[in-house]
Amino acid sequence: MTHHDIFMKYAHMGKCEVCGIEAPVVVVSSRLGPCSCTYCEECYDADLEPYYVIIPAVWTCGWEDMADWAKISIRKTLTKLGKTEEEMLADVKAEDDAFIAAMQNYEEYCHEQDI
């Protein structure tokens, strides 16, 4: 049985969460976070990850502290999606800014409620 045969044995029609193509997909665990995602055969074989998983993984860990294997997978995904590392890091910063704003709002709320 070939790799393709095994992939197709478990695949169903759906949308790849990495590249967005409608194709046979499998649902497997992401290597970057505690979630399962759908992957077409090409993205699965290339070890790519959905962008919506990359941003919080990098935000949580920090780009400089990411394992080399993770950086390789992320860079391959960015190439596939036509994004640059700088764009990804800007999105990570936006995530951080949103978190900081939410925490400031929460602190203000707690202060107002005398919590």
GROMACS .gro file of N, CA, C and O in nm:
model
  460
    1MET      N    1   0.085  -0.118   0.000
    1MET     CA    2   0.000   0.000   0.000
    1MET      C    3   0.090   0.124   0.000
    1MET      O    4   0.178   0.137   0.083
    2THR      N    5   0.065   0.216  -0.090
    2THR     CA    6   0.146   0.337  -0.101
    2THR      C    7   0.099   0.441   0.001
    2THR      O    8  -0.010   0.431   0.058
    3HIS      N    9   0.183   0.543   0.018
    3HIS     CA   10   0.145   0.654   0.107
    3HIS      C   11   0.015   0.718   0.059
    3HIS      O   12  -0.073   0.748   0.140
    4HIS      N   13   0.003   0.737  -0.072
    4HIS     CA   14  -0.120   0.796  -0.129
    4HIS      C   15  -0.241   0.709  -0.097
    4HIS      O   16  -0.347   0.760  -0.060
    5ASP      N   17  -0.226   0.577  -0.109
    5ASP     CA   18  -0.337   0.485  -0.079
    5ASP      C   19  -0.380   0.498   0.067
    5ASP      O   20  -0.499   0.498   0.098
    6ILE      N   21  -0.283   0.508   0.156
    6ILE     CA   22  -0.316   0.522   0.299
    6ILE      C   23  -0.386   0.656   0.324
    6ILE      O   24  -0.485   0.662   0.396
    7PHE      N   25  -0.334   0.765   0.263
    7PHE     CA   26  -0.398   0.895   0.277
    7PHE      C   27  -0.544   0.886   0.231
    7PHE      O   28  -0.635   0.930   0.302
    8MET      N   29  -0.566   0.829   0.114
    8MET     CA   30  -0.700   0.823   0.056
    8MET      C   31  -0.794   0.733   0.139
    8MET      O   32  -0.914   0.754   0.140
    9LYS      N   33  -0.738   0.635   0.207
    9LYS     CA   34  -0.820   0.546   0.290
    9LYS      C   35  -0.890   0.625   0.400
    9LYS      O   36  -1.004   0.595   0.437
   10TYR      N   37  -0.823   0.728   0.452
   10TYR     CA   38  -0.879   0.807   0.562
   10TYR      C   39  -0.935   0.942   0.519
   10TYR      O   40  -0.994   1.013   0.600
   11ALA      N   41  -0.916   0.977   0.393
   11ALA     CA   42  -0.957   1.108   0.345
   11ALA      C   43  -1.107   1.116   0.320
   11ALA      O   44  -1.174   1.014   0.298
   12HIS      N   45  -1.159   1.238   0.327
   12HIS     CA   46  -1.295   1.269   0.287
   12HIS      C   47  -1.291   1.404   0.217
   12HIS      O   48  -1.194   1.478   0.230
   13MET      N   49  -1.392   1.437   0.143
   13MET     CA   50  -1.393   1.565   0.073
   13MET      C   51  -1.412   1.676   0.176
   13MET      O   52  -1.491   1.666   0.269
   14GLY      N   53  -1.335   1.781   0.158
   14GLY     CA   54  -1.343   1.894   0.249
   14GLY      C   55  -1.250   2.005   0.202
   14GLY      O   56  -1.198   2.001   0.091
   15LYS      N   57  -1.226   2.099   0.291
   15LYS     CA   58  -1.143   2.215   0.259
   15LYS      C   59  -1.015   2.210   0.342
   15LYS      O   60  -1.021   2.199   0.465
   16CYS      N   61  -0.903   2.218   0.276
   16CYS     CA   62  -0.774   2.220   0.345
   16CYS      C   63  -0.763   2.350   0.423
   16CYS      O   64  -0.784   2.458   0.368
   17GLU      N   65  -0.728   2.340   0.549
   17GLU     CA   66  -0.717   2.459   0.633
   17GLU      C   67  -0.584   2.532   0.613
   17GLU      O   68  -0.565   2.639   0.669
   18VAL      N   69  -0.495   2.475   0.534
   18VAL     CA   70  -0.370   2.543   0.502
   18VAL      C   71  -0.386   2.625   0.375
   18VAL      O   72  -0.369   2.746   0.375
   19CYS      N   73  -0.421   2.558   0.266
   19CYS     CA   74  -0.422   2.626   0.136
   19CYS      C   75  -0.562   2.663   0.087
   19CYS      O   76  -0.576   2.738  -0.008
   20GLY      N   77  -0.665   2.609   0.151
   20GLY     CA   78  -0.802   2.645   0.115
   20GLY      C   79  -0.862   2.567   0.000
   20GLY      O   80  -0.978   2.589  -0.037
   21ILE      N   81  -0.789   2.473  -0.057
   21ILE     CA   82  -0.840   2.395  -0.170
   21ILE      C   83  -0.949   2.298  -0.124
   21ILE      O   84  -0.942   2.244  -0.014
   22GLU      N   85  -1.049   2.280  -0.207
   22GLU     CA   86  -1.151   2.176  -0.185
   22GLU      C   87  -1.096   2.049  -0.249
   22GLU      O   88  -1.071   2.044  -0.369
   23ALA      N   89  -1.073   1.949  -0.165
   23ALA     CA   90  -1.010   1.826  -0.211
   23ALA      C   91  -1.028   1.717  -0.105
   23ALA      O   92  -1.081   1.745   0.003
   24PRO      N   93  -0.983   1.597  -0.134
   24PRO     CA   94  -0.979   1.499  -0.026
   24PRO      C   95  -0.884   1.550   0.084
   24PRO      O   96  -0.774   1.596   0.055
   25VAL      N   97  -0.930   1.545   0.206
   25VAL     CA   98  -0.852   1.592   0.321
   25VAL      C   99  -0.857   1.488   0.432
   25VAL      O  100  -0.946   1.405   0.437
   26VAL      N  101  -0.758   1.497   0.520
   26VAL     CA  102  -0.759   1.418   0.643
   26VAL      C  103  -0.757   1.514   0.760
   26VAL      O  104  -0.710   1.628   0.748
   27VAL      N  105  -0.807   1.469   0.872
   27VAL     CA  106  -0.805   1.548   0.995
   27VAL      C  107  -0.701   1.483   1.086
   27VAL      O  108  -0.714   1.365   1.122
   28VAL      N  109  -0.599   1.560   1.119
   28VAL     CA  110  -0.493   1.511   1.207
   28VAL      C  111  -0.452   1.623   1.303
   28VAL      O  112  -0.484   1.739   1.282
   29SER      N  113  -0.378   1.585   1.403
   29SER     CA  114  -0.331   1.683   1.502
   29SER      C  115  -0.228   1.776   1.440
   29SER      O  116  -0.140   1.733   1.366
   30SER      N  117  -0.239   1.902   1.475
   30SER     CA  118  -0.136   1.999   1.438
   30SER      C  119  -0.011   1.970   1.519
   30SER      O  120  -0.020   1.928   1.634
   31ARG      N  121   0.104   1.995   1.462
   31ARG     CA  122   0.228   1.979   1.536
   31ARG      C  123   0.261   2.104   1.616
   31ARG      O  124   0.350   2.101   1.700
   32LEU      N  125   0.188   2.213   1.593
   32LEU     CA  126   0.219   2.340   1.660
   32LEU      C  127   0.128   2.374   1.777
   32LEU      O  128   0.156   2.467   1.851
   33GLY      N  129   0.020   2.302   1.792
   33GLY     CA  130  -0.071   2.338   1.899
   33GLY      C  131  -0.170   2.227   1.928
   33GLY      O  132  -0.180   2.130   1.853
   34PRO      N  133  -0.247   2.244   2.033
   34PRO     CA  134  -0.341   2.140   2.075
   34PRO      C  135  -0.473   2.145   1.998
   34PRO      O  136  -0.578   2.180   2.053
   35CYS      N  137  -0.465   2.115   1.870
   35CYS     CA  138  -0.586   2.115   1.789
   35CYS      C  139  -0.569   2.020   1.671
   35CYS      O  140  -0.458   1.979   1.638
   36SER      N  141  -0.679   1.985   1.611
   36SER     CA  142  -0.676   1.904   1.490
   36SER      C  143  -0.719   1.992   1.374
   36SER      O  144  -0.804   2.080   1.389
   37CYS      N  145  -0.659   1.968   1.258
   37CYS     CA  146  -0.686   2.049   1.139
   37CYS      C  147  -0.704   1.958   1.020
   37CYS      O  148  -0.663   1.842   1.021
   38THR      N  149  -0.766   2.012   0.915
   38THR     CA  150  -0.780   1.937   0.791
   38THR      C  151  -0.668   1.975   0.695
   38THR      O  152  -0.636   2.093   0.679
   39TYR      N  153  -0.609   1.874   0.633
   39TYR     CA  154  -0.497   1.892   0.542
   39TYR      C  155  -0.523   1.817   0.412
   39TYR      O  156  -0.562   1.700   0.416
   40CYS      N  157  -0.499   1.885   0.299
   40CYS     CA  158  -0.499   1.813   0.172
   40CYS      C  159  -0.369   1.732   0.168
   40CYS      O  160  -0.279   1.751   0.251
   41GLU      N  161  -0.358   1.643   0.074
   41GLU     CA  162  -0.241   1.556   0.069
   41GLU      C  163  -0.111   1.635   0.049
   41GLU      O  164  -0.010   1.606   0.111
   42GLU      N  165  -0.114   1.735  -0.037
   42GLU     CA  166   0.007   1.814  -0.063
   42GLU      C  167   0.054   1.886   0.063
   42GLU      O  168   0.174   1.883   0.097
   43CYS      N  169  -0.036   1.952   0.134
   43CYS     CA  170   0.002   2.025   0.256
   43CYS      C  171   0.042   1.930   0.367
   43CYS      O  172   0.138   1.958   0.442
   44TYR      N  173  -0.027   1.818   0.377
   44TYR     CA  174   0.009   1.717   0.478
   44TYR      C  175   0.149   1.663   0.453
   44TYR      O  176   0.232   1.658   0.543
   45ASP      N  177   0.177   1.627   0.329
   45ASP     CA  178   0.307   1.571   0.295
   45ASP      C  179   0.420   1.672   0.314
   45ASP      O  180   0.534   1.634   0.343
   46ALA      N  181   0.390   1.801   0.299
   46ALA     CA  182   0.493   1.904   0.311
   46ALA      C  183   0.508   1.955   0.455
   46ALA      O  184   0.587   2.046   0.480
   47ASP      N  185   0.432   1.898   0.550
   47ASP     CA  186   0.437   1.941   0.691
   47ASP      C  187   0.400   2.087   0.709
   47ASP      O  188   0.459   2.159   0.790
   48LEU      N  189   0.299   2.134   0.635
   48LEU     CA  190   0.253   2.272   0.647
   48LEU      C  191   0.150   2.282   0.758
   48LEU      O  192   0.091   2.182   0.799
   49GLU      N  193   0.127   2.404   0.805
   49GLU     CA  194   0.031   2.427   0.913
   49GLU      C  195  -0.063   2.542   0.878
   49GLU      O  196  -0.023   2.636   0.809
   50PRO      N  197  -0.188   2.537   0.925
   50PRO     CA  198  -0.278   2.649   0.901
   50PRO      C  199  -0.224   2.778   0.964
   50PRO      O  200  -0.166   2.776   1.072
   51TYR      N  201  -0.245   2.887   0.893
   51TYR     CA  202  -0.194   3.017   0.940
   51TYR      C  203  -0.254   3.052   1.075
   51TYR      O  204  -0.184   3.107   1.161
   52TYR      N  205  -0.382   3.018   1.095
   52TYR     CA  206  -0.447   3.052   1.222
   52TYR      C  207  -0.388   2.973   1.339
   52TYR      O  208  -0.411   3.008   1.455
   53VAL      N  209  -0.310   2.869   1.312
   53VAL     CA  210  -0.240   2.795   1.417
   53VAL      C  211  -0.099   2.854   1.438
   53VAL      O  212  -0.048   2.857   1.549
   54ILE      N  213  -0.039   2.901   1.329
   54ILE     CA  214   0.096   2.956   1.336
   54ILE      C  215   0.102   3.080   1.425
   54ILE      O  216   0.191   3.092   1.509
   55ILE      N  217   0.008   3.172   1.406
   55ILE     CA  218   0.014   3.299   1.478
   55ILE      C  219   0.014   3.280   1.629
   55ILE      O  220   0.103   3.330   1.698
   56PRO      N  221  -0.081   3.207   1.687
   56PRO     CA  222  -0.076   3.191   1.833
   56PRO      C  223   0.043   3.107   1.880
   56PRO      O  224   0.093   3.129   1.991
   57ALA      N  225   0.090   3.014   1.798
   57ALA     CA  226   0.207   2.934   1.837
   57ALA      C  227   0.330   3.023   1.849
   57ALA      O  228   0.406   3.014   1.946
   58VAL      N  229   0.350   3.110   1.751
   58VAL     CA  230   0.465   3.201   1.754
   58VAL      C  231   0.446   3.304   1.865
   58VAL      O  232   0.540   3.338   1.936
   59TRP      N  233   0.324   3.354   1.882
   59TRP     CA  234   0.295   3.452   1.987
   59TRP      C  235   0.326   3.393   2.125
   59TRP      O  236   0.385   3.458   2.210
   60THR      N  237   0.288   3.269   2.147
   60THR     CA  238   0.308   3.205   2.276
   60THR      C  239   0.454   3.173   2.303
   60THR      O  240   0.505   3.197   2.412
   61CYS      N  241   0.522   3.120   2.202
   61CYS     CA  242   0.659   3.074   2.221
   61CYS      C  243   0.763   3.183   2.198
   61CYS      O  244   0.865   3.187   2.265
   62GLY      N  245   0.734   3.270   2.101
   62GLY     CA  246   0.833   3.368   2.058
   62GLY      C  247   0.912   3.312   1.941
   62GLY      O  248   0.955   3.197   1.945
   63TRP      N  249   0.928   3.392   1.836
   63TRP     CA  250   0.993   3.344   1.714
   63TRP      C  251   1.134   3.295   1.741
   63TRP      O  252   1.176   3.191   1.691
   64GLU      N  253   1.207   3.369   1.822
   64GLU     CA  254   1.347   3.330   1.848
   64GLU      C  255   1.357   3.200   1.927
   64GLU      O  256   1.459   3.131   1.919
   65ASP      N  257   1.254   3.168   2.003
   65ASP     CA  258   1.257   3.047   2.086
   65ASP      C  259   1.192   2.926   2.019
   65ASP      O  260   1.189   2.818   2.079
   66MET      N  261   1.140   2.943   1.899
   66MET     CA  262   1.078   2.831   1.827
   66MET      C  263   1.184   2.728   1.791
   66MET      O  264   1.298   2.762   1.759
   67ALA      N  265   1.146   2.602   1.796
   67ALA     CA  266   1.237   2.495   1.754
   67ALA      C  267   1.265   2.507   1.605
   67ALA      O  268   1.181   2.558   1.528
   68ASP      N  269   1.381   2.463   1.564
   68ASP     CA  270   1.419   2.472   1.423
   68ASP      C  271   1.319   2.400   1.333
   68ASP      O  272   1.284   2.451   1.227
   69TRP      N  273   1.270   2.281   1.375
   69TRP     CA  274   1.175   2.208   1.291
   69TRP      C  275   1.047   2.288   1.273
   69TRP      O  276   0.986   2.286   1.166
   70ALA      N  277   1.006   2.362   1.377
   70ALA     CA  278   0.884   2.443   1.368
   70ALA      C  279   0.905   2.560   1.273
   70ALA      O  280   0.818   2.593   1.192
   71LYS      N  281   1.021   2.625   1.283
   71LYS     CA  282   1.051   2.737   1.192
   71LYS      C  283   1.053   2.690   1.047
   71LYS      O  284   1.004   2.761   0.959
   72ILE      N  285   1.108   2.573   1.022
   72ILE     CA  286   1.111   2.520   0.886
   72ILE      C  287   0.969   2.501   0.834
   72ILE      O  288   0.935   2.542   0.723
   73SER      N  289   0.883   2.440   0.915
   73SER     CA  290   0.744   2.416   0.875
   73SER      C  291   0.672   2.549   0.852
   73SER      O  292   0.598   2.565   0.754
   74ILE      N  293   0.693   2.645   0.941
   74ILE     CA  294   0.628   2.775   0.929
   74ILE      C  295   0.676   2.847   0.803
   74ILE      O  296   0.595   2.902   0.728
   75ARG      N  297   0.805   2.846   0.779
   75ARG     CA  298   0.859   2.914   0.660
   75ARG      C  299   0.806   2.849   0.532
   75ARG      O  300   0.775   2.919   0.435
   76LYS      N  301   0.797   2.716   0.530
   76LYS     CA  302   0.740   2.649   0.412
   76LYS      C  303   0.593   2.688   0.393
   76LYS      O  304   0.549   2.709   0.280
   77THR      N  305   0.520   2.700   0.502
   77THR     CA  306   0.380   2.741   0.494
   77THR      C  307   0.369   2.883   0.441
   77THR      O  308   0.286   2.912   0.354
   78LEU      N  309   0.452   2.973   0.493
   78LEU     CA  310   0.449   3.112   0.447
   78LEU      C  311   0.477   3.120   0.297
   78LEU      O  312   0.409   3.194   0.225
   79THR      N  313   0.573   3.042   0.249
   79THR     CA  314   0.603   3.039   0.105
   79THR      C  315   0.481   2.992   0.028
   79THR      O  316   0.443   3.053  -0.072
   80LYS      N  317   0.417   2.886   0.074
   80LYS     CA  318   0.297   2.833   0.007
   80LYS      C  319   0.187   2.938   0.002
   80LYS      O  320   0.115   2.950  -0.097
   81LEU      N  321   0.174   3.017   0.109
   81LEU     CA  322   0.066   3.116   0.117
   81LEU      C  323   0.104   3.251   0.056
   81LEU      O  324   0.021   3.342   0.053
   82GLY      N  325   0.228   3.265   0.012
   82GLY     CA  326   0.272   3.392  -0.047
   82GLY      C  327   0.290   3.502   0.057
   82GLY      O  328   0.272   3.620   0.028
   83LYS      N  329   0.322   3.462   0.180
   83LYS     CA  330   0.343   3.559   0.288
   83LYS      C  331   0.492   3.563   0.324
   83LYS      O  332   0.563   3.466   0.306
   84THR      N  333   0.533   3.675   0.378
   84THR     CA  334   0.671   3.688   0.424
   84THR      C  335   0.679   3.665   0.574
   84THR      O  336   0.577   3.674   0.645
   85GLU      N  337   0.800   3.640   0.620
   85GLU     CA  338   0.822   3.626   0.764
   85GLU      C  339   0.787   3.756   0.835
   85GLU      O  340   0.730   3.755   0.944
   86GLU      N  341   0.817   3.868   0.772
   86GLU     CA  342   0.787   3.999   0.831
   86GLU      C  343   0.636   4.018   0.846
   86GLU      O  344   0.590   4.072   0.947
   87GLU      N  345   0.558   3.975   0.747
   87GLU     CA  346   0.412   3.985   0.756
   87GLU      C  347   0.361   3.899   0.871
   87GLU      O  348   0.273   3.942   0.947
   88MET      N  349   0.415   3.779   0.883
   88MET     CA  350   0.372   3.690   0.991
   88MET      C  351   0.406   3.751   1.126
   88MET      O  352   0.322   3.753   1.217
   89LEU      N  353   0.526   3.806   1.139
   89LEU     CA  354   0.565   3.867   1.266
   89LEU      C  355   0.482   3.991   1.297
   89LEU      O  356   0.452   4.018   1.415
   90ALA      N  357   0.439   4.064   1.195
   90ALA     CA  358   0.349   4.178   1.216
   90ALA      C  359   0.214   4.129   1.268
   90ALA      O  360   0.153   4.192   1.356
   91ASP      N  361   0.165   4.016   1.215
   91ASP     CA  362   0.039   3.959   1.264
   91ASP      C  363   0.053   3.910   1.408
   91ASP      O  364  -0.041   3.921   1.487
   92VAL      N  365   0.170   3.856   1.442
   92VAL     CA  366   0.196   3.814   1.579
   92VAL      C  367   0.195   3.936   1.672
   92VAL      O  368   0.136   3.933   1.780
   93LYS      N  369   0.256   4.045   1.629
   93LYS     CA  370   0.256   4.169   1.709
   93LYS      C  371   0.115   4.222   1.727
   93LYS      O  372   0.078   4.266   1.835
   94ALA      N  373   0.034   4.216   1.621
   94ALA     CA  374  -0.105   4.260   1.631
   94ALA      C  375  -0.180   4.174   1.734
   94ALA      O  376  -0.263   4.226   1.810
   95GLU      N  377  -0.152   4.045   1.737
   95GLU     CA  378  -0.212   3.955   1.837
   95GLU      C  379  -0.170   3.998   1.978
   95GLU      O  380  -0.252   4.003   2.070
   96ASP      N  381  -0.043   4.031   1.994
   96ASP     CA  382   0.008   4.075   2.123
   96ASP      C  383  -0.056   4.207   2.164
   96ASP      O  384  -0.097   4.224   2.280
   97ASP      N  385  -0.066   4.300   2.072
   97ASP     CA  386  -0.130   4.429   2.100
   97ASP      C  387  -0.275   4.412   2.143
   97ASP      O  388  -0.322   4.477   2.236
   98ALA      N  389  -0.346   4.322   2.075
   98ALA     CA  390  -0.487   4.296   2.109
   98ALA      C  391  -0.497   4.235   2.249
   98ALA      O  392  -0.587   4.269   2.326
   99PHE      N  393  -0.405   4.146   2.282
   99PHE     CA  394  -0.405   4.085   2.415
   99PHE      C  395  -0.380   4.189   2.523
   99PHE      O  396  -0.449   4.193   2.625
  100ILE      N  397  -0.282   4.275   2.500
  100ILE     CA  398  -0.250   4.380   2.598
  100ILE      C  399  -0.370   4.473   2.617
  100ILE      O  400  -0.405   4.507   2.730
  101ALA      N  401  -0.436   4.511   2.509
  101ALA     CA  402  -0.553   4.598   2.519
  101ALA      C  403  -0.665   4.529   2.596
  101ALA      O  404  -0.731   4.591   2.681
  102ALA      N  405  -0.686   4.401   2.569
  102ALA     CA  406  -0.791   4.327   2.640
  102ALA      C  407  -0.760   4.318   2.789
  102ALA      O  408  -0.850   4.333   2.873
  103MET      N  409  -0.633   4.295   2.823
  103MET     CA  410  -0.596   4.287   2.964
  103MET      C  411  -0.611   4.422   3.033
  103MET      O  412  -0.654   4.428   3.149
  104GLN      N  413  -0.581   4.531   2.964
  104GLN     CA  414  -0.599   4.664   3.022
  104GLN      C  415  -0.747   4.692   3.047
  104GLN      O  416  -0.785   4.744   3.151
  105ASN      N  417  -0.830   4.652   2.951
  105ASN     CA  418  -0.975   4.669   2.969
  105ASN      C  419  -1.025   4.587   3.086
  105ASN      O  420  -1.109   4.632   3.164
  106TYR      N  421  -0.973   4.465   3.099
  106TYR     CA  422  -1.013   4.378   3.210
  106TYR      C  423  -0.970   4.439   3.343
  106TYR      O  424  -1.047   4.440   3.440
  107GLU      N  425  -0.848   4.490   3.350
  107GLU     CA  426  -0.801   4.553   3.474
  107GLU      C  427  -0.886   4.674   3.510
  107GLU      O  428  -0.919   4.694   3.627
  108GLU      N  429  -0.923   4.754   3.410
  108GLU     CA  430  -1.009   4.869   3.436
  108GLU      C  431  -1.145   4.824   3.487
  108GLU      O  432  -1.200   4.882   3.580
  109TYR      N  433  -1.201   4.719   3.426
  109TYR     CA  434  -1.330   4.665   3.469
  109TYR      C  435  -1.321   4.618   3.614
  109TYR      O  436  -1.410   4.649   3.695
  110CYS      N  437  -1.216   4.544   3.646
  110CYS     CA  438  -1.201   4.495   3.783
  110CYS      C  439  -1.189   4.610   3.882
  110CYS      O  440  -1.248   4.605   3.992
  111HIS      N  441  -1.117   4.712   3.845
  111HIS     CA  442  -1.102   4.828   3.932
  111HIS      C  443  -1.238   4.897   3.953
  111HIS      O  444  -1.274   4.933   4.065
  112GLU      N  445  -1.312   4.911   3.845
  112GLU     CA  446  -1.445   4.975   3.854
  112GLU      C  447  -1.540   4.894   3.940
  112GLU      O  448  -1.624   4.949   4.010
  113GLN      N  449  -1.527   4.761   3.936
  113GLN     CA  450  -1.615   4.674   4.012
  113GLN      C  451  -1.561   4.650   4.154
  113GLN      O  452  -1.624   4.580   4.232
  114ASP      N  453  -1.445   4.707   4.182
  114ASP     CA  454  -1.377   4.690   4.310
  114ASP      C  455  -1.353   4.540   4.338
  114ASP      O  456  -1.377   4.490   4.446
  115ILE      N  457  -1.304   4.475   4.233
  115ILE     CA  458  -1.275   4.330   4.244
  115ILE      C  459  -1.131   4.313   4.285
  115ILE      O  460  -1.042   4.371   4.239
   0.00000   0.00000   0.00000
